[in-house]
CSV table of C-alpha atoms in Angstrom, one decimal:
chain,number,residue,atom,x,y,z
A,258,MET,CA,-0.1,0.0,0.1
A,259,GLN,CA,1.4,3.3,-1.1
A,260,GLN,CA,1.9,5.9,1.7
A,261,SER,CA,0.5,9.2,1.2
A,262,LEU,CA,2.2,12.6,2.1
A,263,PRO,CA,-0.3,13.3,5.0
A,264,THR,CA,0.6,10.0,6.5
A,265,THR,CA,4.3,10.4,6.1
A,266,LEU,CA,4.0,13.9,7.8
A,267,GLY,CA,2.0,12.3,10.6
A,268,ILE,CA,4.7,9.7,11.2
A,269,ILE,CA,7.3,12.4,11.2
A,270,PHE,CA,5.2,14.5,13.7
A,271,LYS,CA,5.0,11.4,16.1
A,272,LYS,CA,8.7,10.9,16.0
A,273,VAL,CA,9.4,14.4,16.7
A,274,THR,CA,6.9,15.2,19.5
A,275,GLY,CA,6.5,11.6,21.0
A,276,ILE,CA,2.8,11.9,20.6
A,277,GLN,CA,1.5,8.6,19.4
A,278,ASP,CA,-2.2,9.3,19.2
A,279,ILE,CA,-2.8,12.6,17.2
A,280,SER,CA,-6.5,12.2,17.3
A,281,LEU,CA,-6.5,11.9,21.0
A,282,PHE,CA,-4.2,14.8,21.2
A,283,ARG,CA,-6.6,16.9,19.2
A,284,LYS,CA,-9.6,15.9,21.4
A,285,ASN,CA,-7.7,16.8,24.6
A,286,ILE,CA,-6.7,20.2,23.2
A,287,HIS,CA,-10.3,20.8,22.1
A,288,LYS,CA,-11.6,19.8,25.5
A,289,TYR,CA,-9.1,22.1,27.3
A,290,ILE,CA,-10.1,25.1,25.2
A,291,GLY,CA,-13.9,24.1,25.4
A,292,LYS,CA,-13.7,24.0,29.2
A,293,LYS,CA,-12.5,27.5,29.2
A,294,ILE,CA,-15.4,28.8,27.1
A,295,TYR,CA,-18.4,26.6,28.0
A,296,HIS,CA,-19.7,26.5,31.5
A,297,GLN,CA,-23.6,25.8,31.2
A,298,GLN,CA,-24.4,22.6,33.0
A,299,TYR,CA,-26.9,20.2,31.3
A,300,ASN,CA,-28.4,16.7,32.2
A,301,ALA,CA,-29.9,13.8,30.4
A,302,ASP,CA,-33.3,15.4,30.1
A,303,ASN,CA,-31.7,18.3,28.4
A,304,ILE,CA,-30.1,16.1,25.8
A,305,ILE,CA,-33.4,14.2,25.3
A,306,ALA,CA,-35.2,17.5,24.7
A,307,ALA,CA,-32.7,18.4,22.1
A,308,MET,CA,-33.0,15.1,20.3
A,309,CYS,CA,-36.7,15.1,20.3
A,310,ALA,CA,-36.6,18.7,18.9
A,311,LEU,CA,-34.5,17.2,16.0
A,312,GLY,CA,-37.1,14.4,15.4
A,313,MET,CA,-36.8,11.6,17.8
A,314,LYS,CA,-40.2,10.2,19.1
A,315,LYS,CA,-42.1,7.1,20.1
A,316,GLY,CA,-41.5,4.3,17.5
A,317,SER,CA,-38.2,6.0,16.1
A,318,THR,CA,-35.3,4.0,15.0
A,319,VAL,CA,-32.1,5.7,16.4
A,320,CYS,CA,-28.5,5.1,15.9
A,321,ILE,CA,-26.1,6.9,18.1
A,322,HIS,CA,-22.4,7.9,17.7
A,323,ALA,CA,-21.1,9.5,20.8
A,324,SER,CA,-17.9,10.8,22.5
A,325,MET,CA,-18.4,11.1,26.2
A,326,LYS,CA,-15.1,13.1,26.4
A,327,GLU,CA,-17.2,15.9,25.2
A,328,PHE,CA,-19.7,15.6,27.9
A,329,TYR,CA,-17.7,17.6,30.5
A,330,ASN,CA,-20.7,19.8,31.3
A,331,TYR,CA,-23.0,16.8,31.6
A,332,HIS,CA,-24.5,15.9,35.0
A,333,GLY,CA,-25.7,12.3,34.7
A,334,THR,CA,-24.6,8.9,33.7
A,335,ALA,CA,-24.4,6.8,30.5
A,336,GLU,CA,-27.1,4.6,31.9
A,337,GLU,CA,-29.4,7.3,32.6
A,338,LEU,CA,-29.1,8.7,29.0
A,339,ILE,CA,-29.7,5.3,27.5
A,340,GLN,CA,-32.7,4.6,29.6
A,341,LYS,CA,-34.4,7.9,28.9
A,342,ILE,CA,-33.8,7.4,25.1
A,343,GLN,CA,-35.5,4.0,25.3
A,344,GLN,CA,-38.5,5.6,27.3
A,345,VAL,CA,-39.0,8.0,24.6
A,346,ILE,CA,-38.9,5.6,21.5
A,347,THR,CA,-40.4,2.7,23.6
A,348,ALA,CA,-40.3,-0.9,22.7
A,349,GLU,CA,-41.9,0.2,19.3
A,350,GLY,CA,-38.8,1.8,18.5
A,351,THR,CA,-35.2,0.5,18.1
A,352,LEU,CA,-31.9,1.9,19.4
A,353,LEU,CA,-28.4,1.0,17.7
A,354,MET,CA,-24.9,1.8,18.5
A,355,PRO,CA,-21.6,0.7,17.0
A,356,ALA,CA,-19.9,-2.2,18.8
A,357,TYR,CA,-16.7,-3.0,16.9
A,358,PRO,CA,-13.9,-4.7,18.9
A,359,ASN,CA,-10.4,-3.1,18.9
A,360,PRO,CA,-9.4,-2.7,15.3
A,361,ARG,CA,-6.0,-4.5,15.7
A,362,TYR,CA,-7.8,-7.7,15.9
A,363,GLN,CA,-8.6,-7.4,12.1
A,364,LYS,CA,-4.8,-8.2,11.5
A,365,ASP,CA,-4.7,-11.1,14.0
A,366,PRO,CA,-5.4,-14.4,12.2
A,367,ASP,CA,-5.8,-16.2,15.6
A,368,TYR,CA,-8.5,-13.8,17.0
A,369,ILE,CA,-11.8,-15.3,17.8
A,370,PHE,CA,-14.6,-12.6,18.2
A,371,ASN,CA,-16.9,-13.3,21.2
A,372,PRO,CA,-19.9,-11.1,20.7
A,373,LYS,CA,-21.1,-11.8,24.3
A,374,THR,CA,-17.9,-10.6,26.0
A,375,GLU,CA,-15.6,-8.6,23.7
A,376,PRO,CA,-15.7,-4.9,24.7
A,377,THR,CA,-16.6,-2.4,22.1
A,378,PHE,CA,-14.0,0.1,21.0
A,379,ALA,CA,-16.6,2.7,20.1
A,380,GLY,CA,-16.7,4.6,23.5
A,381,HIS,CA,-18.1,4.7,27.0
A,382,LEU,CA,-21.8,5.2,25.9
A,383,ALA,CA,-21.6,2.3,23.3
A,384,GLU,CA,-20.0,-0.1,25.9
A,385,THR,CA,-22.5,0.8,28.5
A,386,PHE,CA,-25.4,0.1,25.9
A,387,ARG,CA,-23.7,-3.3,24.9
A,388,ASN,CA,-24.1,-4.3,28.7
A,389,SER,CA,-27.7,-3.2,28.9
A,390,PRO,CA,-30.6,-5.5,29.2
A,391,ASP,CA,-32.0,-7.2,26.0
A,392,VAL,CA,-29.3,-5.8,23.7
A,393,VAL,CA,-28.2,-8.1,20.9
A,394,ARG,CA,-24.9,-7.7,18.8
A,395,SER,CA,-24.2,-8.6,15.2
A,396,ILE,CA,-21.4,-10.9,14.2
A,397,ASN,CA,-18.9,-8.7,12.4
A,398,VAL,CA,-15.3,-8.0,13.4
A,399,GLN,CA,-14.9,-4.8,11.3
A,400,HIS,CA,-18.1,-3.0,12.3
A,401,SER,CA,-20.3,-5.0,14.7
A,402,VAL,CA,-23.5,-3.2,15.9
A,403,CYS,CA,-25.5,-3.5,19.1
A,404,ALA,CA,-29.3,-3.0,18.9
A,405,TRP,CA,-32.4,-3.1,21.3
A,406,GLY,CA,-36.1,-2.9,20.5
A,407,LYS,CA,-38.5,-3.9,17.8
A,408,TYR,CA,-36.2,-4.3,14.8
A,409,ALA,CA,-33.1,-5.3,16.7
A,410,GLU,CA,-32.9,-8.9,15.6
A,411,TRP,CA,-33.8,-8.1,11.9
A,412,LEU,CA,-31.0,-5.5,11.9
A,413,ILE,CA,-28.2,-7.7,13.2
A,414,GLU,CA,-29.1,-11.2,12.1
A,415,GLU,CA,-27.3,-11.2,8.6
A,416,HIS,CA,-24.2,-9.2,9.3
A,417,SER,CA,-21.9,-12.3,9.1
A,418,MET,CA,-23.5,-13.1,5.6
A,419,CYS,CA,-22.5,-9.9,4.1
A,420,ILE,CA,-20.1,-9.9,1.1
A,421,ASN,CA,-18.7,-6.7,2.7
A,422,CYS,CA,-19.7,-5.3,6.1
A,423,TRP,CA,-21.8,-2.3,4.7
A,424,ASP,CA,-23.8,-4.1,2.0
A,425,GLU,CA,-27.6,-4.7,1.8
A,426,LYS,CA,-27.6,-7.4,4.5
A,427,SER,CA,-25.8,-5.2,7.0
A,428,PRO,CA,-27.5,-3.3,9.9
A,429,TRP,CA,-25.8,-0.3,8.6
A,430,TYR,CA,-27.9,-0.4,5.3
A,431,LYS,CA,-31.0,-2.0,6.8
A,432,MET,CA,-31.3,1.0,9.3
A,433,THR,CA,-31.6,3.3,6.2
A,434,ILE,CA,-34.7,1.2,5.0
A,435,LEU,CA,-36.3,2.2,8.4
A,436,ASN,CA,-34.9,5.8,7.9
A,437,ALA,CA,-33.2,5.8,11.2
A,438,LEU,CA,-32.2,9.0,12.9
A,439,VAL,CA,-28.4,9.0,13.1
A,440,PHE,CA,-27.5,11.0,16.0
A,441,THR,CA,-23.9,12.3,16.8
A,442,LEU,CA,-23.2,13.5,20.2
A,443,GLY,CA,-20.0,15.3,20.8
A,444,LEU,CA,-18.3,14.3,17.6
A,445,ASP,CA,-16.6,16.6,15.1
A,446,SER,CA,-19.0,19.0,12.9
A,447,HIS,CA,-17.9,17.2,9.9
A,448,TYR,CA,-18.7,13.5,11.2
A,449,ILE,CA,-21.7,11.8,9.4
A,450,GLY,CA,-21.7,8.2,10.9
A,451,THR,CA,-20.5,4.7,9.9
A,452,PHE,CA,-23.4,4.2,7.6
A,453,ASP,CA,-21.8,6.6,5.1
A,454,HIS,CA,-19.6,3.7,4.2
A,455,CYS,CA,-22.7,2.0,2.5
A,456,VAL,CA,-21.7,4.2,-0.3
A,457,GLU,CA,-18.5,2.0,-1.3
A,458,GLY,CA,-20.4,-1.0,0.0
A,459,LEU,CA,-22.8,-0.6,-2.8
A,460,LEU,CA,-21.1,1.3,-5.7
A,461,TYR,CA,-18.1,-0.9,-5.8
A,462,LYS,CA,-20.1,-3.2,-8.2
A,463,GLU,CA,-20.6,-0.3,-10.7
A,464,TYR,CA,-17.5,2.0,-10.7
A,465,GLU,CA,-13.7,1.3,-11.0
A,466,TYR,CA,-13.0,3.8,-8.4
A,467,TRP,CA,-15.2,2.2,-5.8
A,468,ARG,CA,-14.0,-1.2,-6.8
A,469,GLN,CA,-10.6,-0.5,-5.2
A,470,PHE,CA,-12.1,-0.4,-1.8
A,471,PHE,CA,-12.8,-4.2,-1.9
A,472,THR,CA,-10.0,-6.3,-3.3
A,473,ILE,CA,-9.1,-8.9,-0.5
A,474,TRP,CA,-11.0,-11.7,0.9
A,475,LYS,CA,-10.7,-12.3,4.5
A,476,THR,CA,-11.9,-15.1,7.0
A,477,TYR,CA,-12.9,-14.2,10.6
A,478,LYS,CA,-13.6,-16.6,13.4
A,479,TYR,CA,-16.2,-16.2,16.2
A,480,TYR,CA,-18.0,-17.8,18.8
A,481,ASP,CA,-21.7,-18.6,18.3
A,482,SER,CA,-24.3,-18.8,20.9
A,483,CYS,CA,-23.3,-22.3,21.9
A,484,GLY,CA,-19.7,-21.5,22.2
A,485,THR,CA,-18.8,-23.3,19.0
A,486,ILE,CA,-16.1,-21.6,16.9
A,487,LYS,CA,-17.4,-20.7,13.3
A,488,SER,CA,-16.2,-18.4,10.6
A,489,TYR,CA,-17.5,-16.0,8.0
A,490,ARG,CA,-15.6,-14.6,4.9
A,491,CYS,CA,-15.9,-11.1,3.5
A,492,ILE,CA,-14.2,-8.7,1.1
A,493,GLU,CA,-12.1,-5.8,2.1
A,494,GLY,CA,-9.6,-3.3,0.8
A,495,ASN,CA,-5.9,-2.6,1.3
A,496,LEU,CA,-5.7,1.2,0.7
A,497,GLU,CA,-5.2,4.2,2.6
A,498,ARG,CA,-8.3,6.2,3.3
A,499,ARG,CA,-8.6,9.8,4.4
A,500,THR,CA,-11.9,11.6,4.7
A,501,HIS,CA,-13.4,15.1,4.7
A,502,GLU,CA,-17.0,14.6,5.2
A,503,GLN,CA,-17.8,18.3,4.6
A,504,ARG,CA,-17.6,17.6,0.9
A,505,LEU,CA,-20.8,15.6,1.3
A,506,ILE,CA,-22.6,17.6,4.0
A,507,ARG,CA,-22.4,20.9,1.9
A,508,HIS,CA,-24.9,19.1,-0.3
A,509,PHE,CA,-27.4,18.2,2.4
A,510,GLY,CA,-30.6,20.1,3.0
A,511,PRO,CA,-32.6,20.3,6.2
A,512,ASP,CA,-34.5,17.2,5.1
A,513,ILE,CA,-31.4,15.3,5.5
A,514,TYR,CA,-29.3,17.1,8.4
A,515,LYS,CA,-30.0,19.3,11.4
A,516,LYS,CA,-28.0,20.2,14.4
A,517,GLN,CA,-28.2,21.9,17.7
A,518,LYS,CA,-25.6,23.1,20.4
A,519,LEU,CA,-26.3,22.4,24.0
A,520,SER,CA,-23.6,24.2,26.0
A,521,ASN,CA,-20.4,22.7,24.5
A,522,LEU,CA,-22.1,19.6,23.1
A,523,LEU,CA,-22.7,19.5,19.4
A,524,ILE,CA,-25.8,17.3,18.5
A,525,LYS,CA,-26.4,16.4,15.0
A,526,VAL,CA,-29.0,14.3,13.2
A,527,PHE,CA,-29.0,12.7,9.8
A,528,HIS,CA,-32.3,11.1,8.3
A,529,SER,CA,-30.4,8.1,7.1
A,530,LYS,CA,-32.6,7.1,4.1
A,531,PRO,CA,-32.6,10.5,2.0
A,532,CYS,CA,-29.0,10.9,3.3
A,533,LEU,CA,-27.8,7.6,1.8
A,534,GLU,CA,-29.7,8.3,-1.4
A,535,LYS,CA,-28.0,11.6,-1.7
A,536,MET,CA,-24.7,10.1,-0.9
A,537,LEU,CA,-25.1,7.4,-3.7
A,538,GLU,CA,-26.2,10.1,-6.1
A,539,LEU,CA,-23.0,12.1,-5.3
A,540,GLY,CA,-20.8,9.0,-5.4
A,541,ARG,CA,-22.0,8.2,-8.9
A,542,GLU,CA,-20.9,11.7,-10.0
A,543,GLY,CA,-17.5,11.3,-8.4
A,544,ILE,CA,-18.2,13.5,-5.3
A,545,THR,CA,-17.0,11.6,-2.2
A,546,MET,CA,-16.0,12.1,1.3
A,547,TYR,CA,-12.7,10.6,0.4
A,548,TYR,CA,-9.7,12.9,-0.6
A,549,ILE,CA,-7.5,9.9,-0.5
A,550,PRO,CA,-7.8,7.9,-2.6
A,551,SER,CA,-8.4,10.7,-5.1
A,552,THR,CA,-11.0,10.4,-7.8
A,553,ARG,CA,-8.8,11.9,-10.3
A,554,GLY,CA,-8.5,9.9,-13.3
A,555,TYR,CA,-11.6,7.8,-12.9
A,556,ARG,CA,-14.8,7.9,-15.0
A,557,PHE,CA,-18.2,8.5,-13.4
A,558,ASP,CA,-20.3,8.5,-16.5
A,559,GLY,CA,-21.3,6.0,-19.0
A,560,ASP,CA,-19.8,2.4,-18.8
A,561,ASN,CA,-17.6,2.3,-15.8
A,562,GLN,CA,-17.0,-1.4,-15.6
Protein backbone atom coordinates (compact mmCIF):
# COMPACT_ATOMS: atom_id res chain seq x y z
CA MET A 1 0.00 0.00 0.00
CA GLN A 2 1.48 3.34 -1.10
CA GLN A 3 1.93 5.87 1.72
CA SER A 4 0.43 9.35 1.24
CA LEU A 5 2.08 12.66 2.12
CA PRO A 6 -0.31 13.29 5.08
CA THR A 7 0.60 9.88 6.52
CA THR A 8 4.32 10.55 6.07
CA LEU A 9 4.01 13.91 7.80
CA GLY A 10 2.01 12.27 10.61
CA ILE A 11 4.76 9.71 11.18
CA ILE A 12 7.38 12.48 11.31
CA PHE A 13 5.23 14.48 13.75
CA LYS A 14 4.91 11.46 16.06
CA LYS A 15 8.66 10.87 16.02
CA VAL A 16 9.49 14.51 16.72
CA THR A 17 6.87 15.13 19.43
CA GLY A 18 6.53 11.66 20.97
CA ILE A 19 2.72 11.95 20.57
CA GLN A 20 1.48 8.58 19.29
CA ASP A 21 -2.27 9.24 19.11
CA ILE A 22 -2.75 12.48 17.18
CA SER A 23 -6.54 12.16 17.23
CA LEU A 24 -6.61 11.86 21.03
CA PHE A 25 -4.15 14.76 21.29
CA ARG A 26 -6.50 16.94 19.22
CA LYS A 27 -9.49 15.91 21.34
CA ASN A 28 -7.66 16.77 24.55
CA ILE A 29 -6.73 20.22 23.22
CA HIS A 30 -10.33 20.77 22.09
CA LYS A 31 -11.60 19.76 25.53
CA TYR A 32 -9.09 22.01 27.31
CA ILE A 33 -10.13 25.05 25.24
CA GLY A 34 -13.82 24.17 25.44
CA LYS A 35 -13.78 24.03 29.24
CA LYS A 36 -12.47 27.59 29.25
CA ILE A 37 -15.38 28.76 27.08
CA TYR A 38 -18.42 26.65 27.98
CA HIS A 39 -19.76 26.48 31.53
CA GLN A 40 -23.52 25.83 31.13
CA GLN A 41 -24.44 22.54 32.83
CA TYR A 42 -26.91 20.07 31.31
CA ASN A 43 -28.41 16.68 32.14
CA ALA A 44 -29.99 13.71 30.35
CA ASP A 45 -33.37 15.46 30.11
CA ASN A 46 -31.76 18.39 28.29
CA ILE A 47 -30.11 16.05 25.78
CA ILE A 48 -33.39 14.17 25.29
CA ALA A 49 -35.25 17.45 24.70
CA ALA A 50 -32.73 18.42 22.02
CA MET A 51 -32.97 15.01 20.35
CA CYS A 52 -36.78 15.19 20.36
CA ALA A 53 -36.64 18.67 18.84
CA LEU A 54 -34.53 17.12 16.08
CA GLY A 55 -37.11 14.42 15.38
CA MET A 56 -36.83 11.58 17.90
CA LYS A 57 -40.21 10.27 19.07
CA LYS A 58 -42.09 7.11 20.01
CA GLY A 59 -41.36 4.37 17.48
CA SER A 60 -38.22 6.00 16.08
CA THR A 61 -35.25 3.94 14.97
CA VAL A 62 -32.25 5.74 16.44
CA CYS A 63 -28.54 5.14 15.89
CA ILE A 64 -26.10 6.98 18.15
CA HIS A 65 -22.41 7.74 17.76
CA ALA A 66 -21.06 9.53 20.83
CA SER A 67 -17.86 10.80 22.41
CA MET A 68 -18.41 11.18 26.14
CA LYS A 69 -15.08 13.00 26.36
CA GLU A 70 -17.14 15.97 25.14
CA PHE A 71 -19.76 15.51 27.89
CA TYR A 72 -17.72 17.55 30.39
CA ASN A 73 -20.65 19.80 31.36
CA TYR A 74 -22.99 16.81 31.65
CA HIS A 75 -24.51 15.92 35.03
CA GLY A 76 -25.67 12.34 34.74
CA THR A 77 -24.59 8.87 33.68
CA ALA A 78 -24.45 6.91 30.45
CA GLU A 79 -27.02 4.48 31.87
CA GLU A 80 -29.46 7.32 32.57
CA LEU A 81 -29.19 8.72 29.06
CA ILE A 82 -29.71 5.31 27.44
CA GLN A 83 -32.75 4.55 29.60
CA LYS A 84 -34.36 7.91 28.85
CA ILE A 85 -33.88 7.43 25.09
CA GLN A 86 -35.52 4.01 25.40
CA GLN A 87 -38.40 5.54 27.34
CA VAL A 88 -39.05 8.01 24.52
CA ILE A 89 -38.86 5.60 21.57
CA THR A 90 -40.44 2.71 23.59
CA ALA A 91 -40.24 -0.95 22.59
CA GLU A 92 -41.93 0.07 19.32
CA GLY A 93 -38.72 1.85 18.42
CA THR A 94 -35.18 0.58 17.99
CA LEU A 95 -31.87 1.82 19.36
CA LEU A 96 -28.51 1.02 17.74
CA MET A 97 -24.90 1.83 18.54
CA PRO A 98 -21.57 0.74 17.04
CA ALA A 99 -19.91 -2.20 18.80
CA TYR A 100 -16.73 -2.98 16.87
CA PRO A 101 -13.86 -4.59 18.81
CA ASN A 102 -10.34 -3.17 18.86
CA PRO A 103 -9.33 -2.67 15.18
CA ARG A 104 -5.99 -4.40 15.77
CA TYR A 105 -7.87 -7.74 15.86
CA GLN A 106 -8.59 -7.38 12.14
CA LYS A 107 -4.90 -8.16 11.56
CA ASP A 108 -4.71 -11.07 14.02
CA PRO A 109 -5.42 -14.41 12.25
CA ASP A 110 -5.77 -16.17 15.62
CA TYR A 111 -8.39 -13.79 17.01
CA ILE A 112 -11.82 -15.28 17.77
CA PHE A 113 -14.59 -12.73 18.19
CA ASN A 114 -16.88 -13.34 21.18
CA PRO A 115 -19.94 -11.11 20.74
CA LYS A 116 -21.09 -11.78 24.32
CA THR A 117 -17.94 -10.59 26.08
CA GLU A 118 -15.71 -8.58 23.73
CA PRO A 119 -15.77 -4.88 24.72
CA THR A 120 -16.62 -2.35 22.06
CA PHE A 121 -13.97 0.11 20.94
CA ALA A 122 -16.64 2.74 20.17
CA GLY A 123 -16.58 4.59 23.50
CA HIS A 124 -18.18 4.58 26.93
CA LEU A 125 -21.78 5.15 25.89
CA ALA A 126 -21.64 2.32 23.35
CA GLU A 127 -19.97 -0.03 25.82
CA THR A 128 -22.58 0.79 28.47
CA PHE A 129 -25.30 0.08 25.91
CA ARG A 130 -23.66 -3.25 24.98
CA ASN A 131 -24.04 -4.33 28.60
CA SER A 132 -27.66 -3.16 28.91
CA PRO A 133 -30.62 -5.56 29.20
CA ASP A 134 -32.07 -7.13 26.04
CA VAL A 135 -29.35 -5.76 23.75
CA VAL A 136 -28.21 -8.02 20.89
CA ARG A 137 -25.00 -7.79 18.86
CA SER A 138 -24.13 -8.53 15.25
CA ILE A 139 -21.40 -10.96 14.19
CA ASN A 140 -18.87 -8.75 12.46
CA VAL A 141 -15.28 -8.03 13.48
CA GLN A 142 -14.95 -4.89 11.38
CA HIS A 143 -18.10 -2.98 12.34
CA SER A 144 -20.28 -4.94 14.73
CA VAL A 145 -23.52 -3.29 15.89
CA CYS A 146 -25.55 -3.55 19.10
CA ALA A 147 -29.31 -3.10 18.96
CA TRP A 148 -32.37 -3.03 21.22
CA GLY A 149 -36.07 -2.84 20.42
CA LYS A 150 -38.56 -3.82 17.75
CA TYR A 151 -36.22 -4.36 14.78
CA ALA A 152 -33.08 -5.33 16.71
CA GLU A 153 -32.90 -8.97 15.62
CA TRP A 154 -33.76 -8.21 12.00
CA LEU A 155 -31.07 -5.55 11.83
CA ILE A 156 -28.21 -7.69 13.15
CA GLU A 157 -29.07 -11.25 12.06
CA GLU A 158 -27.34 -11.27 8.64
CA HIS A 159 -24.21 -9.23 9.33
CA SER A 160 -21.90 -12.26 9.09
CA MET A 161 -23.49 -13.15 5.73
CA CYS A 162 -22.48 -9.86 4.09
CA ILE A 163 -20.10 -9.83 1.15
CA ASN A 164 -18.76 -6.63 2.70
CA CYS A 165 -19.74 -5.28 6.09
CA TRP A 166 -21.83 -2.37 4.73
CA ASP A 167 -23.85 -4.09 2.01
CA GLU A 168 -27.59 -4.75 1.79
CA LYS A 169 -27.55 -7.40 4.55
CA SER A 170 -25.74 -5.20 7.04
CA PRO A 171 -27.44 -3.32 9.89
CA TRP A 172 -25.79 -0.16 8.54
CA TYR A 173 -27.77 -0.46 5.31
CA LYS A 174 -30.92 -2.00 6.83
CA MET A 175 -31.36 0.91 9.22
CA THR A 176 -31.62 3.25 6.21
CA ILE A 177 -34.61 1.20 5.04
CA LEU A 178 -36.21 2.19 8.37
CA ASN A 179 -35.01 5.78 7.86
CA ALA A 180 -33.17 5.67 11.17
CA LEU A 181 -32.27 8.95 12.81
CA VAL A 182 -28.48 8.90 13.09
CA PHE A 183 -27.43 11.12 15.99
CA THR A 184 -23.87 12.19 16.72
CA LEU A 185 -23.26 13.50 20.22
CA GLY A 186 -20.03 15.37 20.87
CA LEU A 187 -18.34 14.40 17.61
CA ASP A 188 -16.73 16.68 15.05
CA SER A 189 -18.97 18.96 13.00
CA HIS A 190 -17.99 17.11 9.82
CA TYR A 191 -18.70 13.58 11.13
CA ILE A 192 -21.67 11.75 9.56
CA GLY A 193 -21.64 8.19 10.90
CA THR A 194 -20.57 4.69 9.93
CA PHE A 195 -23.51 4.21 7.55
CA ASP A 196 -21.77 6.59 5.12
CA HIS A 197 -19.56 3.60 4.19
CA CYS A 198 -22.63 2.02 2.58
CA VAL A 199 -21.70 4.18 -0.41
CA GLU A 200 -18.60 2.14 -1.23
CA GLY A 201 -20.35 -1.01 0.03
CA LEU A 202 -22.85 -0.63 -2.81
CA LEU A 203 -21.12 1.32 -5.58
CA TYR A 204 -18.08 -0.95 -5.84
CA LYS A 205 -20.20 -3.13 -8.11
CA GLU A 206 -20.63 -0.27 -10.59
CA TYR A 207 -17.50 1.89 -10.69
CA GLU A 208 -13.78 1.29 -11.01
CA TYR A 209 -12.99 3.95 -8.38
CA TRP A 210 -15.18 2.29 -5.76
CA ARG A 211 -14.00 -1.21 -6.71
CA GLN A 212 -10.55 -0.54 -5.23
CA PHE A 213 -12.12 -0.43 -1.76
CA PHE A 214 -12.80 -4.19 -1.92
CA THR A 215 -10.00 -6.35 -3.27
CA ILE A 216 -9.07 -8.89 -0.56
CA TRP A 217 -11.09 -11.79 0.80
CA LYS A 218 -10.61 -12.38 4.52
CA THR A 219 -11.88 -14.99 6.97
CA TYR A 220 -12.88 -14.09 10.52
CA LYS A 221 -13.62 -16.51 13.37
CA TYR A 222 -16.21 -16.10 16.09
CA TYR A 223 -18.01 -17.95 18.89
CA ASP A 224 -21.68 -18.65 18.26
CA SER A 225 -24.34 -18.68 20.98
CA CYS A 226 -23.37 -22.25 21.92
CA GLY A 227 -19.67 -21.46 22.21
CA THR A 228 -18.77 -23.22 18.96
CA ILE A 229 -16.08 -21.63 16.81
CA LYS A 230 -17.40 -20.65 13.40
CA SER A 231 -16.18 -18.39 10.62
CA TYR A 232 -17.36 -16.05 7.90
CA ARG A 233 -15.71 -14.53 4.83
CA CYS A 234 -15.96 -10.99 3.51
CA ILE A 235 -14.18 -8.75 1.06
CA GLU A 236 -12.10 -5.76 2.16
CA GLY A 237 -9.60 -3.30 0.73
CA ASN A 238 -5.94 -2.61 1.36
CA LEU A 239 -5.67 1.09 0.61
CA GLU A 240 -5.18 4.24 2.61
CA ARG A 241 -8.33 6.24 3.26
CA ARG A 242 -8.61 9.83 4.43
CA THR A 243 -11.91 11.64 4.64
CA HIS A 244 -13.39 15.11 4.71
CA GLU A 245 -17.12 14.57 5.16
CA GLN A 246 -17.88 18.27 4.68
CA ARG A 247 -17.54 17.54 0.96
CA LEU A 248 -20.84 15.68 1.30
CA ILE A 249 -22.53 17.69 4.06
CA ARG A 250 -22.46 20.86 1.97
CA HIS A 251 -24.91 19.11 -0.37
CA PHE A 252 -27.38 18.19 2.41
CA GLY A 253 -30.59 20.14 2.94
CA PRO A 254 -32.70 20.35 6.15
CA ASP A 255 -34.62 17.25 5.09
CA ILE A 256 -31.37 15.32 5.57
CA TYR A 257 -29.34 17.08 8.25
CA LYS A 258 -29.93 19.30 11.30
CA LYS A 259 -27.93 20.27 14.36
CA GLN A 260 -28.18 21.93 17.77
CA LYS A 261 -25.67 23.08 20.36
CA LEU A 262 -26.27 22.30 24.04
CA SER A 263 -23.60 24.16 25.99
CA ASN A 264 -20.42 22.67 24.52
CA LEU A 265 -22.17 19.58 23.14
CA LEU A 266 -22.79 19.49 19.39
CA ILE A 267 -25.83 17.33 18.58
CA LYS A 268 -26.40 16.44 14.92
CA VAL A 269 -29.01 14.26 13.25
CA PHE A 270 -29.03 12.69 9.79
CA HIS A 271 -32.18 11.19 8.27
CA SER A 272 -30.45 8.08 7.02
CA LYS A 273 -32.66 7.12 4.05
CA PRO A 274 -32.54 10.41 2.10
CA CYS A 275 -28.98 10.91 3.33
CA LEU A 276 -27.78 7.62 1.83
CA GLU A 277 -29.75 8.28 -1.36
CA LYS A 278 -28.00 11.65 -1.71
CA MET A 279 -24.57 10.18 -0.93
CA LEU A 280 -25.09 7.48 -3.58
CA GLU A 281 -26.14 10.12 -6.10
CA LEU A 282 -23.01 12.13 -5.32
CA GLY A 283 -20.85 8.99 -5.39
CA ARG A 284 -22.04 8.23 -8.91
CA GLU A 285 -20.91 11.73 -9.89
CA GLY A 286 -17.47 11.30 -8.35
CA ILE A 287 -18.24 13.46 -5.31
CA THR A 288 -17.04 11.57 -2.25
CA MET A 289 -15.93 12.12 1.34
CA TYR A 290 -12.52 10.66 0.44
CA TYR A 291 -9.68 12.92 -0.59
CA ILE A 292 -7.46 9.82 -0.41
CA PRO A 293 -7.88 7.86 -2.62
CA SER A 294 -8.44 10.67 -5.10
CA THR A 295 -11.10 10.38 -7.80
CA ARG A 296 -8.73 11.98 -10.31
CA GLY A 297 -8.41 9.88 -13.46
CA TYR A 298 -11.58 7.85 -12.85
CA ARG A 299 -14.74 7.99 -14.94
CA PHE A 300 -18.17 8.44 -13.40
CA ASP A 301 -20.32 8.51 -16.51
CA GLY A 302 -21.40 5.91 -19.03
CA ASP A 303 -19.85 2.46 -18.82
CA ASN A 304 -17.66 2.28 -15.71
CA GLN A 305 -17.06 -1.43 -15.59
